[in-house]
Coordinates of C-alpha atoms in Angstrom, one line a residue:
M1 CA 15.2 12.7 -29.4
A2 CA 11.3 13.0 -29.6
P3 CA 9.7 16.3 -28.1
G4 CA 8.9 15.6 -24.6
T5 CA 11.8 13.2 -24.0
F6 CA 13.1 15.8 -21.3
H7 CA 11.0 17.9 -18.7
P8 CA 11.4 21.6 -19.9
V9 CA 13.4 22.5 -17.0
R10 CA 15.7 19.4 -17.7
Y11 CA 15.9 20.3 -21.1
G12 CA 16.6 24.0 -20.7
R13 CA 19.6 23.0 -18.4
Y14 CA 20.7 20.6 -20.9
L15 CA 20.1 23.3 -23.9
L16 CA 22.3 25.8 -21.7
F17 CA 25.0 23.3 -21.4
I18 CA 25.5 22.5 -24.9
S19 CA 25.1 26.4 -25.8
G20 CA 27.7 27.1 -22.9
L21 CA 30.0 24.4 -24.4
G22 CA 30.2 26.4 -27.7
G23 CA 30.9 29.8 -25.9
L24 CA 33.6 27.7 -24.0
L25 CA 35.0 26.8 -27.4
Y26 CA 35.0 30.6 -28.9
G27 CA 36.8 31.2 -25.4
I28 CA 39.1 28.6 -26.4
D29 CA 39.7 30.0 -29.6
V30 CA 40.8 33.4 -28.5
G31 CA 42.8 32.3 -25.3
I32 CA 44.9 29.6 -26.1
I33 CA 47.1 31.2 -28.3
A34 CA 48.4 33.7 -25.2
A35 CA 50.9 31.1 -23.9
A36 CA 51.6 29.1 -26.7
L37 CA 53.5 32.0 -28.3
L38 CA 55.9 31.7 -25.7
Y39 CA 57.4 28.9 -27.8
L40 CA 55.5 28.9 -31.0
G41 CA 58.5 31.3 -32.5
K42 CA 61.2 29.4 -31.2
T43 CA 60.2 26.0 -33.0
I44 CA 58.5 27.4 -36.1
S45 CA 60.3 30.1 -38.0
L46 CA 57.9 33.3 -37.8
S47 CA 58.3 37.0 -38.6
L48 CA 56.6 39.4 -36.6
E49 CA 54.0 39.8 -39.2
Q50 CA 53.7 36.1 -39.2
T51 CA 53.3 36.0 -35.4
S52 CA 50.5 38.4 -35.4
I53 CA 48.9 37.2 -38.5
V54 CA 48.6 33.6 -36.4
V55 CA 46.9 35.3 -33.7
A56 CA 44.7 37.4 -35.8
A57 CA 44.1 34.2 -38.0
V58 CA 41.1 33.3 -35.6
L59 CA 39.8 36.7 -35.6
G60 CA 40.1 36.9 -39.9
G61 CA 38.3 33.4 -40.0
G62 CA 35.8 34.5 -37.8
M63 CA 35.4 37.6 -39.8
L64 CA 34.9 35.1 -43.0
S65 CA 32.5 32.8 -41.2
S66 CA 30.1 35.5 -40.4
L67 CA 29.7 36.8 -43.7
V68 CA 27.5 33.3 -44.5
A69 CA 26.8 32.4 -41.0
G70 CA 23.3 34.2 -40.8
V71 CA 22.6 33.0 -44.6
L72 CA 23.2 29.5 -43.8
A73 CA 21.8 29.5 -40.5
D74 CA 18.5 30.9 -42.3
W75 CA 18.9 28.2 -44.9
I76 CA 19.9 25.1 -42.8
G77 CA 18.6 25.8 -39.0
R78 CA 20.4 26.8 -36.2
K79 CA 20.9 23.3 -35.0
K80 CA 22.7 22.0 -38.0
M81 CA 25.1 25.2 -38.0
M82 CA 26.2 24.4 -34.4
I83 CA 27.2 20.4 -35.7
L84 CA 28.9 22.2 -38.4
S85 CA 30.8 24.3 -36.2
G86 CA 31.7 21.7 -33.7
L87 CA 33.1 19.2 -36.5
I88 CA 35.2 22.6 -38.0
F89 CA 36.5 22.9 -34.6
V90 CA 37.9 19.3 -34.0
A91 CA 39.1 19.6 -37.7
S92 CA 41.3 22.8 -36.8
V93 CA 42.8 21.4 -33.9
G94 CA 44.2 18.6 -35.4
L95 CA 45.6 20.7 -38.5
I96 CA 47.5 22.9 -35.8
V97 CA 49.1 20.0 -33.7
V98 CA 50.6 18.5 -36.9
S99 CA 51.7 22.0 -38.3
Q100 CA 55.5 22.3 -39.1
G101 CA 55.5 25.6 -40.8
F102 CA 53.7 28.9 -41.2
L103 CA 51.1 27.9 -44.2
P104 CA 49.6 25.0 -42.3
L105 CA 49.6 26.9 -38.7
F106 CA 47.9 29.8 -40.3
L107 CA 45.3 27.5 -42.1
G108 CA 44.4 25.9 -38.4
R109 CA 44.0 28.8 -36.9
L110 CA 41.7 30.2 -39.8
L111 CA 39.6 27.0 -39.4
Q112 CA 39.5 27.7 -35.8
G113 CA 38.4 31.0 -36.2
I114 CA 35.7 30.4 -38.8
S115 CA 34.1 28.0 -36.3
G116 CA 34.5 30.5 -33.4
G117 CA 32.5 33.1 -36.4
F118 CA 29.7 30.3 -36.8
I119 CA 29.5 29.5 -32.9
A120 CA 29.6 33.7 -32.1
V121 CA 26.3 34.2 -34.4
V122 CA 24.4 30.8 -34.2
V123 CA 24.6 29.9 -30.5
P124 CA 23.5 33.5 -29.4
L125 CA 20.8 33.5 -31.9
Y126 CA 19.8 29.8 -30.9
L127 CA 19.5 30.9 -26.9
A128 CA 17.1 34.0 -28.1
E129 CA 15.0 32.6 -30.1
C130 CA 14.6 29.3 -27.6
L131 CA 14.5 31.4 -24.1
G132 CA 11.8 33.0 -22.9
A133 CA 11.9 37.1 -22.0
D134 CA 12.0 36.7 -18.3
V135 CA 15.2 34.3 -18.6
R136 CA 16.7 35.4 -21.8
G137 CA 19.0 38.1 -20.2
R138 CA 20.7 35.2 -17.6
G139 CA 20.4 32.3 -20.2
T140 CA 22.2 34.4 -23.0
A141 CA 24.7 35.7 -20.6
I142 CA 25.6 32.0 -20.0
F143 CA 27.2 31.9 -23.2
Q144 CA 29.3 34.7 -22.2
F145 CA 30.4 33.3 -18.9
A146 CA 31.3 29.7 -20.8
L147 CA 33.3 32.2 -23.4
T148 CA 35.3 33.7 -20.1
F149 CA 35.4 30.0 -18.7
G150 CA 37.0 29.0 -22.0
I151 CA 39.5 31.6 -21.6
V152 CA 40.6 30.3 -18.1
I153 CA 40.8 26.9 -19.5
A154 CA 43.1 28.2 -22.0
A155 CA 45.1 30.2 -19.6
L156 CA 45.2 27.6 -17.0
T157 CA 46.4 24.9 -20.1
G158 CA 49.4 27.5 -21.1
F159 CA 50.0 27.9 -17.1
Y160 CA 50.6 24.0 -16.6
F161 CA 52.4 23.3 -20.1
T162 CA 54.6 26.2 -19.2
N163 CA 55.6 25.2 -16.3
Q164 CA 56.3 21.5 -17.7
A165 CA 58.4 23.1 -20.5
E166 CA 60.5 25.6 -18.0
S167 CA 61.1 22.5 -15.7
A168 CA 62.5 20.5 -18.8
I169 CA 64.3 23.6 -20.1
L170 CA 66.3 23.9 -16.8
A171 CA 66.6 20.0 -16.7
A172 CA 68.5 20.0 -20.3
A173 CA 71.2 21.9 -18.8
G174 CA 71.9 23.6 -21.9
N175 CA 71.3 20.8 -24.6
A176 CA 69.9 22.8 -27.5
T177 CA 67.7 19.6 -28.9
L178 CA 66.4 19.0 -25.5
I179 CA 65.2 22.5 -24.9
R180 CA 63.7 22.5 -28.6
A181 CA 62.0 19.5 -28.1
A182 CA 60.4 20.9 -24.8
Q183 CA 59.2 23.9 -26.4
D184 CA 57.9 22.2 -29.3
H185 CA 56.0 19.8 -27.0
A186 CA 54.6 22.6 -24.8
W187 CA 52.8 24.7 -27.8
R188 CA 51.6 21.5 -29.3
A189 CA 50.1 20.0 -26.1
M190 CA 48.2 23.3 -25.5
F191 CA 46.4 23.0 -28.5
L192 CA 45.6 19.3 -28.4
S193 CA 44.4 19.3 -25.0
V194 CA 41.1 21.5 -25.9
V195 CA 39.9 19.0 -28.4
Y196 CA 37.7 17.2 -26.0
P197 CA 35.3 20.1 -25.4
G198 CA 34.7 20.3 -29.2
L199 CA 34.3 16.7 -29.5
L200 CA 31.4 17.2 -26.6
F201 CA 30.0 20.1 -28.5
F202 CA 29.8 18.5 -31.7
G203 CA 28.0 15.2 -30.3
G204 CA 25.7 17.3 -28.1
S205 CA 24.0 19.2 -30.6
F206 CA 22.7 16.4 -32.4
F207 CA 20.3 15.8 -29.5
L208 CA 19.2 19.9 -29.6
S209 CA 15.5 20.9 -31.1
E210 CA 15.7 23.3 -33.8
T211 CA 14.4 27.1 -32.6
P212 CA 10.8 27.7 -32.5
R213 CA 11.1 30.8 -34.5
W214 CA 13.1 29.0 -37.3
L215 CA 10.4 26.5 -37.5
F216 CA 7.6 29.1 -37.5
R217 CA 8.9 30.9 -40.3
K218 CA 9.5 27.9 -42.5
G219 CA 5.9 27.2 -41.5
K220 CA 6.6 24.5 -39.4
T221 CA 3.9 25.6 -36.5
T222 CA 3.3 22.4 -35.2
E223 CA 7.0 21.3 -34.5
A224 CA 7.5 25.1 -33.5
L225 CA 4.7 24.6 -30.7
N226 CA 6.4 21.5 -29.6
A227 CA 10.1 23.0 -29.7
L228 CA 8.6 25.7 -27.2
R229 CA 6.9 22.9 -25.2
R230 CA 10.0 21.5 -24.8
S231 CA 11.9 24.5 -23.1
S232 CA 8.7 26.4 -21.5
S233 CA 5.6 25.7 -19.4
E234 CA 2.2 25.0 -21.7
D235 CA 1.1 28.6 -20.8
Q236 CA 4.3 30.3 -22.0
A237 CA 4.5 28.0 -25.1
Q238 CA 1.0 29.1 -26.1
L239 CA 1.5 32.8 -25.2
Q240 CA 4.9 33.0 -27.7
M241 CA 2.9 31.1 -30.3
R242 CA 0.4 34.1 -30.2
E243 CA 3.0 36.8 -30.1
M244 CA 4.6 35.2 -33.3
T245 CA 1.4 34.7 -34.9
T246 CA 0.2 38.5 -34.1
L247 CA 3.7 39.7 -35.3
A248 CA 3.3 37.6 -38.7
A249 CA -0.3 38.6 -39.3
E250 CA 0.9 42.3 -38.9
T251 CA 3.8 42.1 -41.1
Q252 CA 1.7 40.0 -44.1
A253 CA -0.9 43.0 -43.5
Q254 CA 1.6 45.7 -44.3
T255 CA 2.8 43.4 -47.3
T256 CA -0.7 43.2 -48.7
S257 CA -1.2 47.0 -48.5
G258 CA 2.0 47.8 -49.7
E259 CA 3.5 49.2 -46.6
R260 CA 6.2 46.8 -45.9
G261 CA 8.5 48.5 -48.1
S262 CA 12.5 48.1 -48.0
L263 CA 14.7 47.2 -45.4
L264 CA 15.4 50.9 -45.1
Q265 CA 12.6 51.5 -42.8
R266 CA 13.7 52.7 -39.2
K267 CA 12.6 49.5 -37.5
Y268 CA 15.1 47.7 -39.3
V269 CA 17.8 50.4 -39.8
I270 CA 18.3 51.9 -36.3
P271 CA 18.6 48.8 -34.3
F272 CA 20.8 47.3 -37.3
V273 CA 23.1 50.6 -37.0
L274 CA 23.4 50.3 -33.3
A275 CA 24.2 47.0 -33.0
C276 CA 26.9 47.2 -35.7
F277 CA 28.3 50.3 -33.6
I278 CA 28.2 48.1 -30.4
L279 CA 30.1 45.2 -32.0
S280 CA 32.8 47.4 -33.3
C281 CA 33.0 49.3 -30.4
N282 CA 33.4 46.2 -28.4
Q283 CA 36.7 45.3 -30.0
T284 CA 37.8 48.6 -30.2
T285 CA 38.2 48.5 -26.6
G286 CA 41.3 46.4 -27.7
I287 CA 39.8 43.1 -25.7
N288 CA 41.0 40.3 -28.0
S289 CA 44.2 41.7 -28.3
V290 CA 44.8 42.2 -24.6
L291 CA 43.7 38.4 -24.4
G292 CA 45.6 36.9 -27.4
F293 CA 48.8 39.1 -26.1
L294 CA 48.7 39.3 -22.4
V295 CA 51.5 37.3 -21.5
I296 CA 53.8 39.2 -23.8
I297 CA 52.2 42.3 -22.6
L298 CA 53.1 41.1 -18.9
K299 CA 56.5 40.2 -20.0
Q300 CA 57.1 43.6 -21.8
A301 CA 56.0 45.1 -18.4
G302 CA 58.8 43.7 -16.4
M303 CA 57.4 40.4 -15.2
T304 CA 59.3 37.2 -15.7
A305 CA 57.7 34.1 -17.8
S306 CA 56.5 32.3 -15.0
H307 CA 54.9 35.4 -13.4
A308 CA 53.7 36.5 -16.9
T309 CA 51.6 33.4 -17.2
Q310 CA 50.5 33.4 -13.5
G311 CA 49.3 37.2 -14.4
D312 CA 47.7 35.7 -17.5
V313 CA 45.6 33.2 -15.1
A314 CA 44.8 35.5 -12.6
V315 CA 43.5 38.0 -15.3
K316 CA 41.4 35.2 -16.9
V317 CA 39.9 34.0 -13.5
L318 CA 38.7 37.4 -12.6
N319 CA 37.1 37.9 -16.0
C320 CA 35.1 34.6 -15.3
V321 CA 34.1 35.8 -11.9
M322 CA 32.9 39.0 -12.9
T323 CA 30.8 37.4 -15.6
L324 CA 28.8 35.9 -12.9
V325 CA 28.2 38.8 -11.0
A326 CA 27.1 40.4 -14.6
I327 CA 24.8 37.9 -15.0
A328 CA 23.1 38.4 -11.6
F329 CA 22.8 42.0 -12.4
V330 CA 21.7 41.9 -16.1
D331 CA 17.8 41.1 -15.7
R332 CA 17.4 43.4 -12.7
K333 CA 19.7 46.4 -13.3
G334 CA 19.2 46.3 -17.1
R335 CA 21.5 46.1 -20.0
R336 CA 22.2 49.8 -20.1
F337 CA 23.6 50.2 -16.3
L338 CA 26.1 47.4 -17.1
L339 CA 27.2 49.1 -20.3
K340 CA 27.7 52.4 -19.1
T341 CA 29.3 51.0 -15.9
G342 CA 31.9 48.9 -17.8
T343 CA 33.0 51.3 -20.2
A344 CA 33.7 53.6 -17.5
G345 CA 35.9 51.2 -16.0
I346 CA 37.6 50.3 -19.0
V347 CA 38.6 53.8 -19.8
I348 CA 40.1 54.5 -16.6
S349 CA 42.3 51.1 -16.6
L350 CA 43.3 51.9 -20.2
V351 CA 44.2 55.4 -19.2
L352 CA 46.3 54.0 -16.2
G353 CA 48.0 51.5 -18.4
A354 CA 49.1 54.0 -21.1
F355 CA 50.6 56.2 -18.2
L356 CA 52.4 53.2 -17.0
F357 CA 54.0 52.3 -19.9
Y358 CA 54.8 55.9 -21.0
R359 CA 56.7 56.2 -17.5
F360 CA 59.6 53.9 -18.8
E361 CA 59.1 53.9 -22.6
S362 CA 59.5 57.6 -22.9
N363 CA 62.8 56.9 -21.4
R364 CA 64.3 54.8 -24.7
V365 CA 66.5 56.4 -26.7
D366 CA 66.9 55.9 -30.4
V367 CA 70.2 54.4 -31.3
A368 CA 69.2 53.2 -34.9
P369 CA 72.1 55.4 -36.0
K370 CA 74.8 53.3 -34.0
A371 CA 73.1 50.1 -34.6
K372 CA 73.5 50.5 -38.6
A373 CA 77.0 52.0 -37.8
A374 CA 77.6 48.7 -36.4
V375 CA 76.6 46.6 -39.3
S376 CA 79.6 44.6 -40.9
G377 CA 79.9 41.9 -43.3
N378 CA 75.8 41.9 -43.4
A379 CA 76.1 41.1 -39.6
L380 CA 75.8 43.1 -36.6
A381 CA 77.3 42.1 -33.1
L382 CA 76.6 45.0 -30.9
P383 CA 77.8 45.3 -26.8
V384 CA 74.6 46.2 -24.8
D385 CA 76.4 48.8 -22.4
S386 CA 76.8 52.5 -21.5
A387 CA 77.9 53.4 -24.9
L388 CA 74.8 53.2 -26.3
G389 CA 73.2 55.7 -24.0
A390 CA 72.9 57.0 -20.2
E391 CA 72.0 54.6 -17.9
V392 CA 69.3 55.0 -15.5
G393 CA 70.4 54.2 -12.0
G394 CA 69.1 50.9 -10.3
H395 CA 67.6 49.9 -13.6
A396 CA 68.5 47.0 -15.8
M397 CA 68.7 48.6 -19.4
A398 CA 67.7 46.7 -22.5
L399 CA 68.4 47.2 -26.2
T400 CA 65.5 46.1 -28.9
V401 CA 66.0 46.2 -32.5
V402 CA 63.6 45.9 -35.2
Y403 CA 65.1 44.2 -38.1
N404 CA 64.4 42.4 -41.4
A405 CA 66.6 39.9 -43.0
G406 CA 64.4 38.7 -45.7
A407 CA 61.5 37.1 -43.6
G408 CA 59.5 40.2 -42.8
D409 CA 60.6 42.5 -39.9
M410 CA 61.8 40.4 -36.5
V411 CA 62.5 42.1 -33.3
A412 CA 65.4 41.1 -30.9
T413 CA 65.8 42.2 -27.1
V414 CA 69.2 42.0 -25.0
R415 CA 69.7 43.4 -21.5
N416 CA 72.9 44.1 -20.0
D417 CA 72.8 42.2 -17.1
D418 CA 72.4 39.1 -19.5
P419 CA 75.2 36.7 -19.2
A420 CA 76.5 37.6 -22.6
P421 CA 75.2 41.4 -23.0
V422 CA 76.0 41.2 -26.6
L423 CA 73.1 41.4 -29.7
K424 CA 74.2 39.2 -32.7
L425 CA 72.2 39.4 -35.8
A426 CA 73.0 38.5 -39.4
G427 CA 71.6 38.3 -42.9
T428 CA 71.6 35.5 -45.5
A429 CA 73.4 35.5 -48.8
T430 CA 70.0 36.8 -51.0
S431 CA 68.8 39.0 -48.0
P432 CA 71.0 41.9 -46.5
L433 CA 70.7 42.5 -42.8
V434 CA 68.2 45.8 -42.5
I435 CA 68.1 47.7 -39.4
K436 CA 64.6 49.1 -38.9
Q437 CA 64.4 50.7 -35.4
A438 CA 66.8 50.2 -32.4
T439 CA 65.8 51.8 -28.8
Y440 CA 67.9 51.8 -25.8
G441 CA 66.1 52.3 -22.3
P442 CA 65.3 50.7 -18.7
V443 CA 63.9 47.4 -18.1
P444 CA 60.3 48.3 -16.4
T445 CA 60.3 46.9 -12.7
E446 CA 58.8 43.4 -11.7
Q447 CA 56.6 46.1 -9.7
T448 CA 55.4 48.0 -12.5
G449 CA 54.6 44.8 -14.2
W450 CA 52.0 44.1 -11.1
L451 CA 50.5 47.6 -11.5
I452 CA 50.0 47.1 -15.0
T453 CA 48.7 43.7 -14.2
A454 CA 46.3 45.2 -11.9
C455 CA 45.1 47.8 -14.7
L456 CA 44.7 44.9 -17.2
G457 CA 42.4 43.3 -14.2
L458 CA 40.3 46.4 -14.0
F459 CA 40.3 46.4 -17.5
I460 CA 38.7 42.5 -17.6
A461 CA 36.6 43.1 -14.4
S462 CA 34.6 46.2 -16.2
Y463 CA 34.6 44.4 -19.7
A464 CA 33.2 41.4 -18.2
F465 CA 30.7 43.5 -16.0
G466 CA 29.6 45.4 -18.9
P467 CA 30.2 44.8 -22.6
G468 CA 31.1 41.1 -22.2
V469 CA 27.8 40.1 -21.1
V470 CA 25.7 42.9 -22.8
V471 CA 27.3 42.6 -26.2
W472 CA 25.7 39.3 -27.5
L473 CA 22.4 39.6 -25.6
M474 CA 21.9 43.4 -27.4
L475 CA 22.9 41.8 -30.6
S476 CA 20.2 39.2 -30.4
E477 CA 17.7 41.3 -28.8
L478 CA 17.8 44.2 -31.1
M479 CA 17.5 42.9 -34.4
P480 CA 14.0 42.4 -35.8
T481 CA 13.1 38.7 -36.4
R482 CA 13.1 39.5 -40.6
I483 CA 16.9 40.3 -40.5
R484 CA 18.2 38.4 -37.1
S485 CA 20.2 35.9 -38.7
V486 CA 21.5 37.9 -41.4
G487 CA 21.9 41.1 -39.3
M488 CA 23.9 39.4 -36.6
G489 CA 26.2 38.0 -39.4
I490 CA 26.8 41.4 -40.7
A491 CA 27.4 42.9 -37.7
L492 CA 29.6 40.1 -36.6
L493 CA 31.7 40.7 -39.8
L494 CA 32.5 44.1 -38.6
N495 CA 33.2 43.1 -35.5
Q496 CA 35.6 40.3 -36.4
G497 CA 36.8 42.5 -38.9
V498 CA 37.9 45.6 -36.4
S499 CA 39.2 42.9 -34.1
T500 CA 41.3 41.3 -37.1
L501 CA 42.6 44.6 -38.0
I502 CA 43.8 45.6 -34.4
A503 CA 45.3 42.0 -33.8
A504 CA 47.4 42.2 -37.1
V505 CA 48.9 45.6 -36.3
F506 CA 49.2 45.2 -32.7
L507 CA 53.1 43.8 -32.7
P508 CA 54.3 46.5 -35.4
V509 CA 52.6 49.4 -33.9
V510 CA 53.9 48.6 -30.3
G511 CA 57.3 47.7 -32.0
H512 CA 57.8 51.1 -33.1
Y513 CA 55.6 53.2 -31.3
G514 CA 55.6 51.6 -27.7
Y515 CA 52.6 50.2 -25.8
Y516 CA 51.3 53.4 -24.4
A517 CA 49.9 54.3 -28.2
M518 CA 48.0 51.4 -28.6
F519 CA 46.5 51.7 -24.9
S520 CA 45.8 55.3 -25.7
F521 CA 44.1 54.2 -29.0
W522 CA 41.9 51.8 -27.1
A523 CA 40.6 54.4 -24.4
V524 CA 39.8 57.2 -26.9
C525 CA 37.4 54.4 -29.0
T526 CA 36.1 53.3 -25.6
V527 CA 35.0 56.5 -24.5
A528 CA 32.9 57.2 -27.7
Y529 CA 31.3 53.6 -26.7
F530 CA 30.5 55.0 -23.2
L531 CA 28.8 58.0 -24.9
V532 CA 26.3 56.0 -27.1
A533 CA 25.7 53.3 -24.3
S534 CA 24.6 56.4 -22.3
F535 CA 22.5 58.6 -24.8
F536 CA 21.4 56.2 -27.7
L537 CA 20.9 52.7 -26.5
P538 CA 17.3 51.9 -25.6
E539 CA 16.8 49.4 -22.3
T540 CA 15.6 46.0 -23.4
K541 CA 15.3 44.2 -20.1
G542 CA 12.0 42.1 -19.6
K543 CA 10.7 42.6 -22.8
T544 CA 10.2 39.9 -25.7
L545 CA 11.8 39.7 -28.8
E546 CA 8.5 40.9 -30.5
E547 CA 8.0 43.6 -28.1
I548 CA 11.3 45.0 -28.8
E549 CA 10.6 44.7 -32.7
A550 CA 7.3 46.5 -32.1
Y551 CA 9.3 49.6 -30.4
F552 CA 11.5 50.3 -33.0
D553 CA 8.3 50.4 -35.3
G554 CA 6.3 52.3 -33.0
R555 CA 3.8 49.6 -32.6
A556 CA 2.7 47.5 -29.4
V557 CA 1.6 44.2 -29.2
A558 CA -0.1 44.0 -26.0
A559 CA -2.9 42.6 -27.9
S560 CA -1.1 39.4 -28.2
R561 CA -0.8 38.9 -24.6
A562 CA -4.6 39.0 -24.1

């Protein structure tokens, strides 16, 4: 599509639409697994560790791709990287849908994460380098809004197929074959249904222009000016060309006089460290683990499967709505205001959530000796009754056992009000049954479940209003031109690395120590996030990328506006 085919306003909308689809795919990557976990382990044999790895594979794939995303974006361009990421996403969905075991499922999720990692680096980079200073905040925030909308789409998809599956299971009247078929169809259909936006993003990216700043750095000044004209007025295009030319001339002068030096200069190190810290702290809030395990968390909080998926949808719709609110404020109140307000709300919600979980988790008693003593002939048949411990009046009681029978740590739970309240486990001929942990305690009430849902609602609203919108924007704004793509890749590598680690240990940690332990850890980390946002982060609202770079170098670019 030749330059000038679109009016700048129409092309700007098209640019935002396709970039928004990238955010949508990233949100789908994160959110689609939540409801699928209800059925995935029932049709494919997965241990606790394997289940956590399947969830974390998206984050691990993002971590791997972020290693090369910046380098590739500098080499082949931002546009081609967007096309490649769309192709990989479509391929990942196909592999996941046909998976029959852990390995292909893991590889499919890994590919999905690789696609998401490319998108997370390249799309915000693309937007930052194409949009003017007056709209960059709102424009780049579109990526985060689309990301949250993708999470909502994933949640609604999960809700729809969960209801279908539960109806089919009820109609099966105990027929194991029909029940398994309904469960198998549910999670595969969840993944297959999200291939369509991937196809649209892949095809639509072909009709975008390359970013003017990438073209300028490659010496293609005419193409750079034409790219600016597609999305800006003539005056704005000429102004941005002057700023890029001025900054390039100053950098060349520094090089000629021997002043340019290494990448360890203040103007590179300070913004790079700030961006890396913010990206890492963004994950230590627990956001991806909350989104990925939300249905499981709500079930453990006392909600039914149906109500848990409803809570999942409600929390994720709130995420989307609050992102719209943040978009309205980001260019008016500034980045620091949103980040401080959001992190403060996250701390409050996590502390309240940890307290609610601790209230009933602290009443659990260790019954591992009784469970181990009941193992006979490499099998366990343990009645769930008052012989295990003191009953709590008015509450159903549950026995939860972490065990190993040769396929990694597994967890099993039986309640005393189940039709057959007996926990039955068995080892194999080559792997003895090993009881790792066994606890007995009250099942939280549905009211507790809704209170925890409210806490998670506050958590997600605060995250969406602050870190959710600001993080991608600050990442692209803080990085100087010379290191922007590679620096964003390294920062995202840390982001995905922290997120992968937290997701991978989530189920084992809560299985051994309880949900309150994870919530408390996240709260402490977010306090550090709040302090950095309050005292160390500069405000970048209303500044061009060249002005921000000059700020860290102690210079000004006022002359370029003459």
